[in-house]
Coordinates of C-alpha atoms and ligand atoms in Angstrom, one line a residue:
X1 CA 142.0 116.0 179.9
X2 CA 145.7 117.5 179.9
X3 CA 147.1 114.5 180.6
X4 CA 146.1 113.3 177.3
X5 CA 146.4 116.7 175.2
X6 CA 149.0 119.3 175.4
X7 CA 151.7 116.6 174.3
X8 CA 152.9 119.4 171.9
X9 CA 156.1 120.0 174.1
X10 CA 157.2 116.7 174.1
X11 CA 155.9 115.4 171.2
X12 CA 157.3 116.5 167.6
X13 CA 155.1 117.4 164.8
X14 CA 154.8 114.7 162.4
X15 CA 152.7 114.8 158.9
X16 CA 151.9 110.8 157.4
X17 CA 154.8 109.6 155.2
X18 CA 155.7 111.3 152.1
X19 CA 156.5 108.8 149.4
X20 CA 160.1 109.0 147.9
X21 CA 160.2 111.5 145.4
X22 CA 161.2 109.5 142.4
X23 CA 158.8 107.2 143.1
X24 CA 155.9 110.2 142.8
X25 CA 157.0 111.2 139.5
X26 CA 156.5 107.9 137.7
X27 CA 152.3 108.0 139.1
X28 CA 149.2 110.3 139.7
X29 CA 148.7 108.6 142.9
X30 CA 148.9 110.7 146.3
X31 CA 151.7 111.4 147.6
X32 CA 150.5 110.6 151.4
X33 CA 150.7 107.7 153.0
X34 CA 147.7 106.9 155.7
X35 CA 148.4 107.9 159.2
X36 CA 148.3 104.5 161.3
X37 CA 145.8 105.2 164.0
X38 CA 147.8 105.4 166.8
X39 CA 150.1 108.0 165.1
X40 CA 146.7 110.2 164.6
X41 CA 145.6 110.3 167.7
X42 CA 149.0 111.3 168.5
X43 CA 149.4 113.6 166.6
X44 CA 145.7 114.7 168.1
X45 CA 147.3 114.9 171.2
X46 CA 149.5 117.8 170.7
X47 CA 146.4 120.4 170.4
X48 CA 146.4 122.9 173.2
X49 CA 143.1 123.1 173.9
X50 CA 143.5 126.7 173.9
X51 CA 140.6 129.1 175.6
X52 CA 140.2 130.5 172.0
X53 CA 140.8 128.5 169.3
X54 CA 142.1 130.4 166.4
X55 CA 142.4 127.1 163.8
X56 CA 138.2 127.6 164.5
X57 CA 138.3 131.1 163.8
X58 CA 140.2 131.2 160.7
X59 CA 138.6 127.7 159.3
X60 CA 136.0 129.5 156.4
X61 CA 133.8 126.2 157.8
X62 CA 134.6 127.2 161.9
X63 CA 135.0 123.2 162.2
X64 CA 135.3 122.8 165.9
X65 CA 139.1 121.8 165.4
X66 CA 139.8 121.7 169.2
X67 CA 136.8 118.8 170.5
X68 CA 137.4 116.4 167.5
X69 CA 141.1 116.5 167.8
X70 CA 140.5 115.8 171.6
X71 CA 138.1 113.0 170.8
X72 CA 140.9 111.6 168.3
X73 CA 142.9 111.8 171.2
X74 CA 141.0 109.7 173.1
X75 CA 140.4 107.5 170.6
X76 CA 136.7 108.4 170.2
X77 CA 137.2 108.1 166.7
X78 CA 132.7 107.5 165.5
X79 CA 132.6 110.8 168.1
X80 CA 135.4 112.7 166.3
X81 CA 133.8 111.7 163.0
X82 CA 130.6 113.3 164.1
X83 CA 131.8 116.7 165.5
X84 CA 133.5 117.0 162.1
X85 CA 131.0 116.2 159.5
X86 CA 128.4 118.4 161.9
X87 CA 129.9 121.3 160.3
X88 CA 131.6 120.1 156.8
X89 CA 130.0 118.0 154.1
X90 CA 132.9 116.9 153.0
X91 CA 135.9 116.6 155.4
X92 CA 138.5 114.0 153.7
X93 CA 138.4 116.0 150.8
X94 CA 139.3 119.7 153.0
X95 CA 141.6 117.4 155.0
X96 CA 143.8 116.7 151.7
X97 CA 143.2 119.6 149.8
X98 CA 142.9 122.9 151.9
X99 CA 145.5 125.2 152.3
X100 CA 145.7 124.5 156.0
X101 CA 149.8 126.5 156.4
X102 CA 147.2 129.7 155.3
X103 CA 143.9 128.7 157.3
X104 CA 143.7 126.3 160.3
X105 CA 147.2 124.9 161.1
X106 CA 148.7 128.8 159.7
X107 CA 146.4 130.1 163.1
X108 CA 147.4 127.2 165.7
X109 CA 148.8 128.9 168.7
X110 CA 150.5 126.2 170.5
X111 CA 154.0 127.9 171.3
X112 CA 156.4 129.7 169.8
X113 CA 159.4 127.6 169.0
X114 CA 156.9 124.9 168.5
X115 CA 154.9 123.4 165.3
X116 CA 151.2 123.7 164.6
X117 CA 149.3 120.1 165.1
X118 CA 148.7 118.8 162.0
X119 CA 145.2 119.2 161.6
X120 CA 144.4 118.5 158.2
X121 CA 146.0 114.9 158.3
X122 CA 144.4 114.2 161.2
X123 CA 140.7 115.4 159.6
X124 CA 141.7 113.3 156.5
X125 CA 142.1 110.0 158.9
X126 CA 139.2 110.4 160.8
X127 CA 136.7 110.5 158.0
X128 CA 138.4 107.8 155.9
X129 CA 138.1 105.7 158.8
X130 CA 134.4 106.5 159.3
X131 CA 134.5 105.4 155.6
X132 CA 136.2 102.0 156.2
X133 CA 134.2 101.2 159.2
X134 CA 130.7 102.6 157.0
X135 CA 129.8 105.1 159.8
X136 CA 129.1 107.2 156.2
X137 CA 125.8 106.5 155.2
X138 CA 123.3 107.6 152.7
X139 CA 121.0 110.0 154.2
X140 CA 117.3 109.4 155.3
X141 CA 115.3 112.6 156.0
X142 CA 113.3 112.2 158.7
X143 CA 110.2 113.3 156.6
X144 CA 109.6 113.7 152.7
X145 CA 109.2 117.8 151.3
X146 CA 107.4 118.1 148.3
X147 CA 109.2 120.9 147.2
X148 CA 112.1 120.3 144.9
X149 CA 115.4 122.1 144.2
X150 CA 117.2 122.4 141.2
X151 CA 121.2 122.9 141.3
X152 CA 123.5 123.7 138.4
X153 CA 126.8 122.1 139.0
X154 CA 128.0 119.1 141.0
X155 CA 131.2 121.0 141.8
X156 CA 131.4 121.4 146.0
X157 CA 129.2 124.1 146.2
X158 CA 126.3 122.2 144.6
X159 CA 127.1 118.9 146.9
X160 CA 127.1 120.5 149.8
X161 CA 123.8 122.6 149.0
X162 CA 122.1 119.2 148.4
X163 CA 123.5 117.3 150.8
X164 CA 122.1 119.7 153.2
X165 CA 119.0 120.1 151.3
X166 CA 118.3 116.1 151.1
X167 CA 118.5 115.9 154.9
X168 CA 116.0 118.1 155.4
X169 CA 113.8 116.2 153.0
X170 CA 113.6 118.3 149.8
X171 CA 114.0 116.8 146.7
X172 CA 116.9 117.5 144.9
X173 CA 117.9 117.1 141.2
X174 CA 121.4 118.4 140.1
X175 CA 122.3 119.1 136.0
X176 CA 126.2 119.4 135.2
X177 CA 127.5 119.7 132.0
X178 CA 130.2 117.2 132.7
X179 CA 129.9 113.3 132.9
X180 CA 131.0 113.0 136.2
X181 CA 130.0 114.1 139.6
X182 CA 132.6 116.7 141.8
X183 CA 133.4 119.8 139.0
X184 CA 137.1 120.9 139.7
X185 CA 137.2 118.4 142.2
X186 CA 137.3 115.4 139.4
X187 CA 138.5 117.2 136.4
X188 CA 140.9 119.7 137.5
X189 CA 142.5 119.1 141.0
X190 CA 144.6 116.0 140.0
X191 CA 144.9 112.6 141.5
X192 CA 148.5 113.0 143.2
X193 CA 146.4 115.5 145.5
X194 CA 142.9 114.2 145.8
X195 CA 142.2 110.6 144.4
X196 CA 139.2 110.3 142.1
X197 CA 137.9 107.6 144.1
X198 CA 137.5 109.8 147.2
X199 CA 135.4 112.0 145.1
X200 CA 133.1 109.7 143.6
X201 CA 132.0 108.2 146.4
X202 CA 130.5 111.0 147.9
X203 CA 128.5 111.8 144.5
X204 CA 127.5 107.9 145.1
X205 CA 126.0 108.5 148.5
X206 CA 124.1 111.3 147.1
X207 CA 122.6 109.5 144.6
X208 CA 122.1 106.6 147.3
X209 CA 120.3 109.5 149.6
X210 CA 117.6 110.0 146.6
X211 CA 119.4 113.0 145.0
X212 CA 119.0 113.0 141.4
X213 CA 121.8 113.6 139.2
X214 CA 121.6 114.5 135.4
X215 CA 125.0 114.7 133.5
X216 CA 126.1 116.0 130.3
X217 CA 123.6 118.8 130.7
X218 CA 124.8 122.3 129.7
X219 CA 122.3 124.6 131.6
X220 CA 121.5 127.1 128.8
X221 CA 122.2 125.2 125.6
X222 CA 120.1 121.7 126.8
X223 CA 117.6 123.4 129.0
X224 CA 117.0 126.7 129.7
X225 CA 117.3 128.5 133.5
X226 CA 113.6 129.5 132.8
X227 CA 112.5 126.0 132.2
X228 CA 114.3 125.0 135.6
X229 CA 112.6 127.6 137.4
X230 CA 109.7 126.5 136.5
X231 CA 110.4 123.1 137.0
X232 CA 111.2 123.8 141.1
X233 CA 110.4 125.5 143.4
X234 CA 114.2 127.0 143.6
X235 CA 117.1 127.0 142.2
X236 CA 121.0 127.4 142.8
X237 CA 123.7 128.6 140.6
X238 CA 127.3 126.8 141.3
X239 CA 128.9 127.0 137.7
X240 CA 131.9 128.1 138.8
X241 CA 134.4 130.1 137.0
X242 CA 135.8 128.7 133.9
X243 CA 137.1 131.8 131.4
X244 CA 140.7 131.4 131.5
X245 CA 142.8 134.6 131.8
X246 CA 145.1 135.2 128.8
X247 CA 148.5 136.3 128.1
X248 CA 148.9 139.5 125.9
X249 CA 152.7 139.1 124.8
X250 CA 153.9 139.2 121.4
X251 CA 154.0 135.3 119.9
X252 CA 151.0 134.0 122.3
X253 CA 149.7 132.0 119.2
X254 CA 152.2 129.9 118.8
X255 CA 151.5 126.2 118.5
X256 CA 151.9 124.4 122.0
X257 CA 151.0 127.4 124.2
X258 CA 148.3 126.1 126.1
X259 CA 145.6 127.1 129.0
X260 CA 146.0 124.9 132.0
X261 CA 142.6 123.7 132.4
X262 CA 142.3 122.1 129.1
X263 CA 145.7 120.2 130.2
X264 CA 144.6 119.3 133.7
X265 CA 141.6 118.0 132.2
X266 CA 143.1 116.3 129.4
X267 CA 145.8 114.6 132.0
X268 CA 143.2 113.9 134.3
X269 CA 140.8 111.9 132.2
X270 CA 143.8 109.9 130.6
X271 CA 144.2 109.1 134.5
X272 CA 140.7 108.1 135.0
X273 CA 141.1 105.2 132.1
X274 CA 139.1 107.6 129.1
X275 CA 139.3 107.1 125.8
X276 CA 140.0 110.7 124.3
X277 CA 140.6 111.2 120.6
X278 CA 143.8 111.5 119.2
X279 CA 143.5 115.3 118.0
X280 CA 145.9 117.8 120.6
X281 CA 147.3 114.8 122.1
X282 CA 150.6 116.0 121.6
X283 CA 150.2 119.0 122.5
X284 CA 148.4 118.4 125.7
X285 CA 151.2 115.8 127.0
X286 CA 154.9 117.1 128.1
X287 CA 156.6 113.7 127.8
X288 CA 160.1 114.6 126.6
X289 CA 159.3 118.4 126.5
X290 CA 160.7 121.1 128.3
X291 CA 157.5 122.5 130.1
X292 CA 157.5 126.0 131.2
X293 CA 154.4 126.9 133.5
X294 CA 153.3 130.7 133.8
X295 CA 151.7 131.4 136.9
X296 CA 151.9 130.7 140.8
X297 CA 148.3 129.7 142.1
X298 CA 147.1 126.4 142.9
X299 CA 146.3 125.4 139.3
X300 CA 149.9 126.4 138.5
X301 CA 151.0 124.2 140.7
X302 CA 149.4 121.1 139.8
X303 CA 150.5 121.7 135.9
X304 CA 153.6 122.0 137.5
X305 CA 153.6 118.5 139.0
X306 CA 151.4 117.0 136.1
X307 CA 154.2 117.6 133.9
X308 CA 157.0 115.8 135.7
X309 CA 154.8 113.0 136.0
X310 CA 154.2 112.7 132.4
X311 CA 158.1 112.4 131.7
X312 CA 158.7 116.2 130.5
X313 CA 162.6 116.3 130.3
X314 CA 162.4 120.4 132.4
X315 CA 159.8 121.9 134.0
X316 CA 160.5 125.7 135.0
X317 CA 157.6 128.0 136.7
X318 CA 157.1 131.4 136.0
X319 CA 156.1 133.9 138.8
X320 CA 156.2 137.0 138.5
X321 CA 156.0 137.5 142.1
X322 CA 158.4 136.5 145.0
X323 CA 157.7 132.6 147.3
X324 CA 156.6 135.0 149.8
X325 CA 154.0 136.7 148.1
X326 CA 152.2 133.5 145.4
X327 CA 148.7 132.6 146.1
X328 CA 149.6 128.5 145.7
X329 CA 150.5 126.4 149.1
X330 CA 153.5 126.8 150.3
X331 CA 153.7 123.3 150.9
X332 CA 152.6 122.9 147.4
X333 CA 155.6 124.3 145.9
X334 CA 158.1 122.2 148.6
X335 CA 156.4 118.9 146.8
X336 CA 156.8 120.6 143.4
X337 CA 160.6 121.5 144.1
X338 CA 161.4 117.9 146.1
X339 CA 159.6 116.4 142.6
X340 CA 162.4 118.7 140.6
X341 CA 160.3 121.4 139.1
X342 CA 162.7 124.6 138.6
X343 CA 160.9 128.1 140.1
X344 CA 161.7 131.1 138.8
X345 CA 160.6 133.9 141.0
X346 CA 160.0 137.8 140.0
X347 CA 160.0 136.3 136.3
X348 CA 157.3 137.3 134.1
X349 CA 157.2 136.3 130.5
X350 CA 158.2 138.7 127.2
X351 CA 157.5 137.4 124.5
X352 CA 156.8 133.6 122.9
X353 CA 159.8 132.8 120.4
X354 CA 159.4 130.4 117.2
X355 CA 158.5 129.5 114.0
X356 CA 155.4 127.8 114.4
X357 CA 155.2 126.1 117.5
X358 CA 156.9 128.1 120.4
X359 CA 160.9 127.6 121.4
X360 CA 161.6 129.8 124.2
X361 CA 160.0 132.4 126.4
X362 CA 161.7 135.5 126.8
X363 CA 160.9 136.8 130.8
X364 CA 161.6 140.0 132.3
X365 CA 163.4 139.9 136.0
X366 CA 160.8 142.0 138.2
X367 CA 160.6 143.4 141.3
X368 CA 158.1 144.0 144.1
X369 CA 157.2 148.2 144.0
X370 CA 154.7 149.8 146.2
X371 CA 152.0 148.5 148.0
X372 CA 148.8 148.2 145.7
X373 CA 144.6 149.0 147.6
X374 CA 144.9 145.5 148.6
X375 CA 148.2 145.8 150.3
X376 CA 149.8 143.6 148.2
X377 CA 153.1 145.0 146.3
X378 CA 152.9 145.1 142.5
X379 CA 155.5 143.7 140.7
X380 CA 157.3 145.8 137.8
X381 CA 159.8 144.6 135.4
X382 CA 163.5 145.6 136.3
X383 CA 164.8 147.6 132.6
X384 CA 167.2 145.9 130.1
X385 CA 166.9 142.3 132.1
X386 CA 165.8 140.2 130.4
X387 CA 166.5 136.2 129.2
X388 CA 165.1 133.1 127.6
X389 CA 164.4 130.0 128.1
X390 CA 164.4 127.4 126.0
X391 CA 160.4 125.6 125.8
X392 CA 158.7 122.7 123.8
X393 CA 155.6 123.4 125.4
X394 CA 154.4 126.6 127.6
X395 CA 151.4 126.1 129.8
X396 CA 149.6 129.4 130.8
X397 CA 147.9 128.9 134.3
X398 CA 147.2 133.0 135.2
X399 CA 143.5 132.2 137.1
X400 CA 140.0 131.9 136.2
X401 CA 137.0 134.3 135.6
X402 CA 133.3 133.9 135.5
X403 CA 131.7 133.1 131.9
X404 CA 128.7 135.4 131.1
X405 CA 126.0 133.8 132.5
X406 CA 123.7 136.6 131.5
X407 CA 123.9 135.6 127.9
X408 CA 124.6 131.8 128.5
X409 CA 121.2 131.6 130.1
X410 CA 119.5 134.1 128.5
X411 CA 118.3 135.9 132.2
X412 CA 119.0 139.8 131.7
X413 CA 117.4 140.2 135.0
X414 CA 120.1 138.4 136.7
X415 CA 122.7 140.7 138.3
X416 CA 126.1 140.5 137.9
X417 CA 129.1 142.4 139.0
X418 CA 131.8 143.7 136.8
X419 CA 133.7 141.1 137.3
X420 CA 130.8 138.6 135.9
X421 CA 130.3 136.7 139.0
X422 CA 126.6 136.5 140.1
X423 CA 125.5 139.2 142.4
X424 CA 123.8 137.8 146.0
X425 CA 122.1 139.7 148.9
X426 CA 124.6 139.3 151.7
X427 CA 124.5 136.2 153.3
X428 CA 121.1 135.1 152.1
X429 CA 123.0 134.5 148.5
X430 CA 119.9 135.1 146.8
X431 CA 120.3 136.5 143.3
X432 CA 118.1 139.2 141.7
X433 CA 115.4 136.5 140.4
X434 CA 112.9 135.6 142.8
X435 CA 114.1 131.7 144.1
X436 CA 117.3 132.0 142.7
X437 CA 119.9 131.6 145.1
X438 CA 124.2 131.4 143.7
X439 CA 127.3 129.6 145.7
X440 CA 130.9 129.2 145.3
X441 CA 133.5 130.6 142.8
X442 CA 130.5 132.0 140.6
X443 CA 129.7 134.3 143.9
X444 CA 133.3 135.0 145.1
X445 CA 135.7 134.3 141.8
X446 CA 138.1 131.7 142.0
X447 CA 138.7 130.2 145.5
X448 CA 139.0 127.9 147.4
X449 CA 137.2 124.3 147.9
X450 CA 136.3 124.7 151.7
X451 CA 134.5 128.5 151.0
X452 CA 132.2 126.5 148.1
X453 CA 131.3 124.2 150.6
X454 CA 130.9 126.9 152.9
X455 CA 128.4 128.5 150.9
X456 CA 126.6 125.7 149.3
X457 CA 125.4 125.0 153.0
X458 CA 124.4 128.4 153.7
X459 CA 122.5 128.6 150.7
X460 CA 121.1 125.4 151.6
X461 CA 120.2 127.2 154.9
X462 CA 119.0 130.5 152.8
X463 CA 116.7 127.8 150.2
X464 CA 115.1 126.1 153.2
X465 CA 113.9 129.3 155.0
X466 CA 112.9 130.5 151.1
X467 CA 110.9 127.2 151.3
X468 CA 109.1 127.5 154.7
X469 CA 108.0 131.1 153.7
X470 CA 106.8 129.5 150.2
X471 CA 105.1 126.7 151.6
X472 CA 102.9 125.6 148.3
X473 CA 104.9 123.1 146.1
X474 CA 105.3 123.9 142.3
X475 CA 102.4 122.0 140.5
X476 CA 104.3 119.4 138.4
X477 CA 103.4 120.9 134.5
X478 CA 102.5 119.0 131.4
X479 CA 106.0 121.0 130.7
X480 CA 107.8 118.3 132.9
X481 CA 107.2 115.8 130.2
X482 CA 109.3 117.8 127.8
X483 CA 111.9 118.3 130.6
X484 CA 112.3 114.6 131.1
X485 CA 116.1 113.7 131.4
X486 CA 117.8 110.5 132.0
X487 CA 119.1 110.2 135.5
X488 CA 122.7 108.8 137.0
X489 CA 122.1 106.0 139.3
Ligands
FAD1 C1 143.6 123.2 138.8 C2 142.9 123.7 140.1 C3 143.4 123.3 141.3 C4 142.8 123.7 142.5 N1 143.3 123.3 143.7 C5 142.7 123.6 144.8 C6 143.2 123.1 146.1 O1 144.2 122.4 146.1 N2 142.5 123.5 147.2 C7 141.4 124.2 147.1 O2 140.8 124.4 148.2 N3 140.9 124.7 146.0 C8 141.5 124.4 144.8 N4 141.0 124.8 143.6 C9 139.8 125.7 143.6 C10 138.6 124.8 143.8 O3 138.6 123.7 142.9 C11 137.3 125.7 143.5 O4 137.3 126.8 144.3 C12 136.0 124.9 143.8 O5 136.0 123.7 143.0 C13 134.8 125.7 143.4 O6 133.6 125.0 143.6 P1 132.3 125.3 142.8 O7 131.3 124.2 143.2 O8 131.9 126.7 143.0 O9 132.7 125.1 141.3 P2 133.3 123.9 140.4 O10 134.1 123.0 141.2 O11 133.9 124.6 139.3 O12 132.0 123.2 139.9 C14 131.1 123.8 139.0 C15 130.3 122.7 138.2 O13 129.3 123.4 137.4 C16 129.2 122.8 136.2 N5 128.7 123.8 135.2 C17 129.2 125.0 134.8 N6 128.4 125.6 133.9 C18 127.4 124.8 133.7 C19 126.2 124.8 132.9 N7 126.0 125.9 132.1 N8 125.4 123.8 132.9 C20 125.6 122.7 133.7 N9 126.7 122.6 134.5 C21 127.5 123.6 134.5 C22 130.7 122.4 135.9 O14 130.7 121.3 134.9 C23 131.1 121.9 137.2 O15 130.9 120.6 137.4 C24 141.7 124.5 142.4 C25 141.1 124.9 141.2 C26 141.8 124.5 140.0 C27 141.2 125.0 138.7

């Protein structure tokens, strides 16, 4: 085996190709070339095998990093492909999209002096190639359950919770208020990051497995969370967090001060070939504009990046905080500067200047003061420094919070914390109504892709032992008639 792995000390680290930058900015494709197949199992090669394998450890999934990258290696790619889907429902889309510089390839120990393997590129090529060669296919439990799950949302958390679910034979039926299958994953992560494609095809296998998708249904205003209890036997709360944080700052109602989601939506559906009506067009697209983004997370970053794509003539970032100390991917912001966005660290903004649309933001320099509870050091703004900068259109991108589900659904009974996000019993992520179980960023707030898909399949796991317990299916009510909703096939 060491004659094959270990190859980290004579063997650079080497992610796919980048394209050019110019070339990026003029389309929402991704920015990542393939990896030709010899180079991933190359690349493969330089894992240590160590005796304890930290990239395991700190993966919220605990993918067992170290045998598929040796079965890469080896060329065992249908056996790498395996290993890795035994633990993640969904590995292309962690392999493009995970912050891996914070979790896996942030924990490789391979030697000082020496790079991390590139773990995430290497997960990405393995499961597109078990796509290309259809080693991906739709699921056939090995027996039929009568007992049926409801989800709300078709974001990760609710596709991994079925996916799980459907091979164990339940039936499954998921409602989403959107048209399309993947939440955040379709509507706000954009294209240049995670292709659409990529996404839909793994809501297609679902359907293709016998999981029964009904779009454009709000939960709450189309049916109620009663009816759907009623309706199965249980169900599972993924909504995710949508109630954008706002700005208080003197001139925050200016015309062309916008939240991000609205844009990334906006920008991604123009992508995906919709027809959207002409009202806020303007104000949703940066062409010609000078774009100044507040904010440093993820969703920051991709307005960041959406921007230059669309032709804006600047685009500056606000953060209040320091490149050490942002929440977004490091390697996020390298592909944000390379593409020409402007950062402006320990920045936050003033005040909003103009008439009726906004010309400028006025920022305050900060700095980083004490240590906070968390550890983390607060900013504070430094006195009497202060400037402007000159904006046609500010996008406000300061994080997500969970809308009040209490009221949307009408369920007092269901517990919620103070920040709004549903409240579970440990790791059994039931709720406080009986069969009610909740996953992903409506449990934890705002996070990441891989923990949603982490919890979808424990509560998958939680739901299946609810199940056994229950036994008895739900009777199917004269109710159901009323209930009747058309399906996606
Ligand atoms: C712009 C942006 C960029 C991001 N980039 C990254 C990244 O690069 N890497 C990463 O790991 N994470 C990223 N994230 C975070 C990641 O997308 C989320 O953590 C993840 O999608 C959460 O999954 P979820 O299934 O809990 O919720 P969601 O993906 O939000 O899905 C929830 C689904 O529930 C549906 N829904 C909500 N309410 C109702 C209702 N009442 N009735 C019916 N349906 C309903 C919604 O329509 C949606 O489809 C990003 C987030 C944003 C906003």
């Amino acid at each position: 085996m060491t004659e094959r792995m270990l190859k980290f000390v004579s063997l650079a680290q080497a992610m796919p190709d980048k394209r050019p930058a110019p070339q990026r900015r003029t389309d929402f494709d991704e920015i990542y070339r393939a990896f030709a197949q010899e180079k991933a199992a190359e690349q493969a090669s330089r894992c240590s095998q160590c005796g304890v394998p930290f990239c395991q450890i700190h993966c919220p999934l605990q993918n067992n990093i170290p045998d598929w990258l040796r079965l890469a290696a080896e060329g065992r790619w249908e056996e790498a492909y395996a290993v890795s889907s035994s633990t993640n429902s969904m590995p292309e889309i962690c392999g493009r999209i995970c912050p891996q510089d914070r979790l896996c390839e942030g924990n490789c120990v391979i030697e000082k002096g020496f790079e991390s393997v590139t773990i995430g590129a290497v997960e990405k090529h393995i499961t597109d190639l078990a796509w290309a060669r259809g080693w991906i296919k739709p699921i056939t439990p090995p027996l039929e359950r009568d007992q049926s799950v409801g989800i709300i949302g078709a974001g990760p958390a609710g596709l991994a919770c079925a996916e799980r679910l459907r091979r164990k034979g339940y039936q499954v039926a998921i409602y989403d208020r959107y048209d399309r299958i993947g939440g955040l994953l379709i509507y706000g992560i954009p294209n240049f990051k995670l292709e659409k494609d990529v996404v839909l095809r793994r809501g297609q296998r679902l359907i293709e497995s016998g999981v029964k998708f009904h779009m454009n249904v709000d939960v709450g205003r189309d049916i109620t969370l009663g009816a759907l209890r009623q309706r199965h036997d249980a169900v599972l709360i993924a909504t995710g967090t949508y109630q954008a944080r706002e700005l208080k700052a003197p001139g925050v109602g200016l015309g062309n001060i916008v939240p991000a989601l609205p844009y990334l939506i906006r920008a991604n559906r123009t992508d995906l070939g919709d027809k959207l009506p002409a009202t806020d067009s303007s104000r949703f697209n940066a062409k010609d504009k000078r774009v100044v983004v507040i904010g440093g997370g993820d969703t920051a970053m991709d307005c960041v990046r959406t921007a230059t794509r669309q032709g804006a003539s600047s685009v500056t970032c606000l953060y209040r905080r320091d490149r050490q100390n942002m929440p977004g991917s490091a390697r996020e912001v390298m592909n944000a500067e390379e593409e020409g966005v402007v950062f402006n660290w320990l920045s936050a903004p003033e005040a909003f200047l103009g008439r009726r649309v906004v010309s400028a933001v006025r920022a305050s320099k900060m700095r980083l003061g004490p240590a906070d509870a968390t550890g983390r050091r607060s900013p504070e703004p430094i006195p009497d420094q202060s400037h402007s900068l000159e904006a046609d259109l500010v996008i406000q991108a300061l994080g997500f919070e969970a809308e009040d589900l209490v009221s949307a659904f009408d369920a007092p009974d269901l517990l919620t914390t103070s920040w709004g996000t549903v409240k579970t019993s440990g790791p059994s992520l039931e709720t406080s109504l009986d069969g009610v179980f909740a996953a992903g960023d409506i449990v934890r707030g705002a996070s990441l892709v891989v923990w949603a898909v982490r919890d979808g399949q424990d509560a998958a796991a939680a739901i299946d032992r609810y199940l056994k317990d229950k036994r008895t299916p739900k009777p199917h009510s004269a109710d159901d008639q009323s209930l009747a909703l058309e399906t996606v096939s």
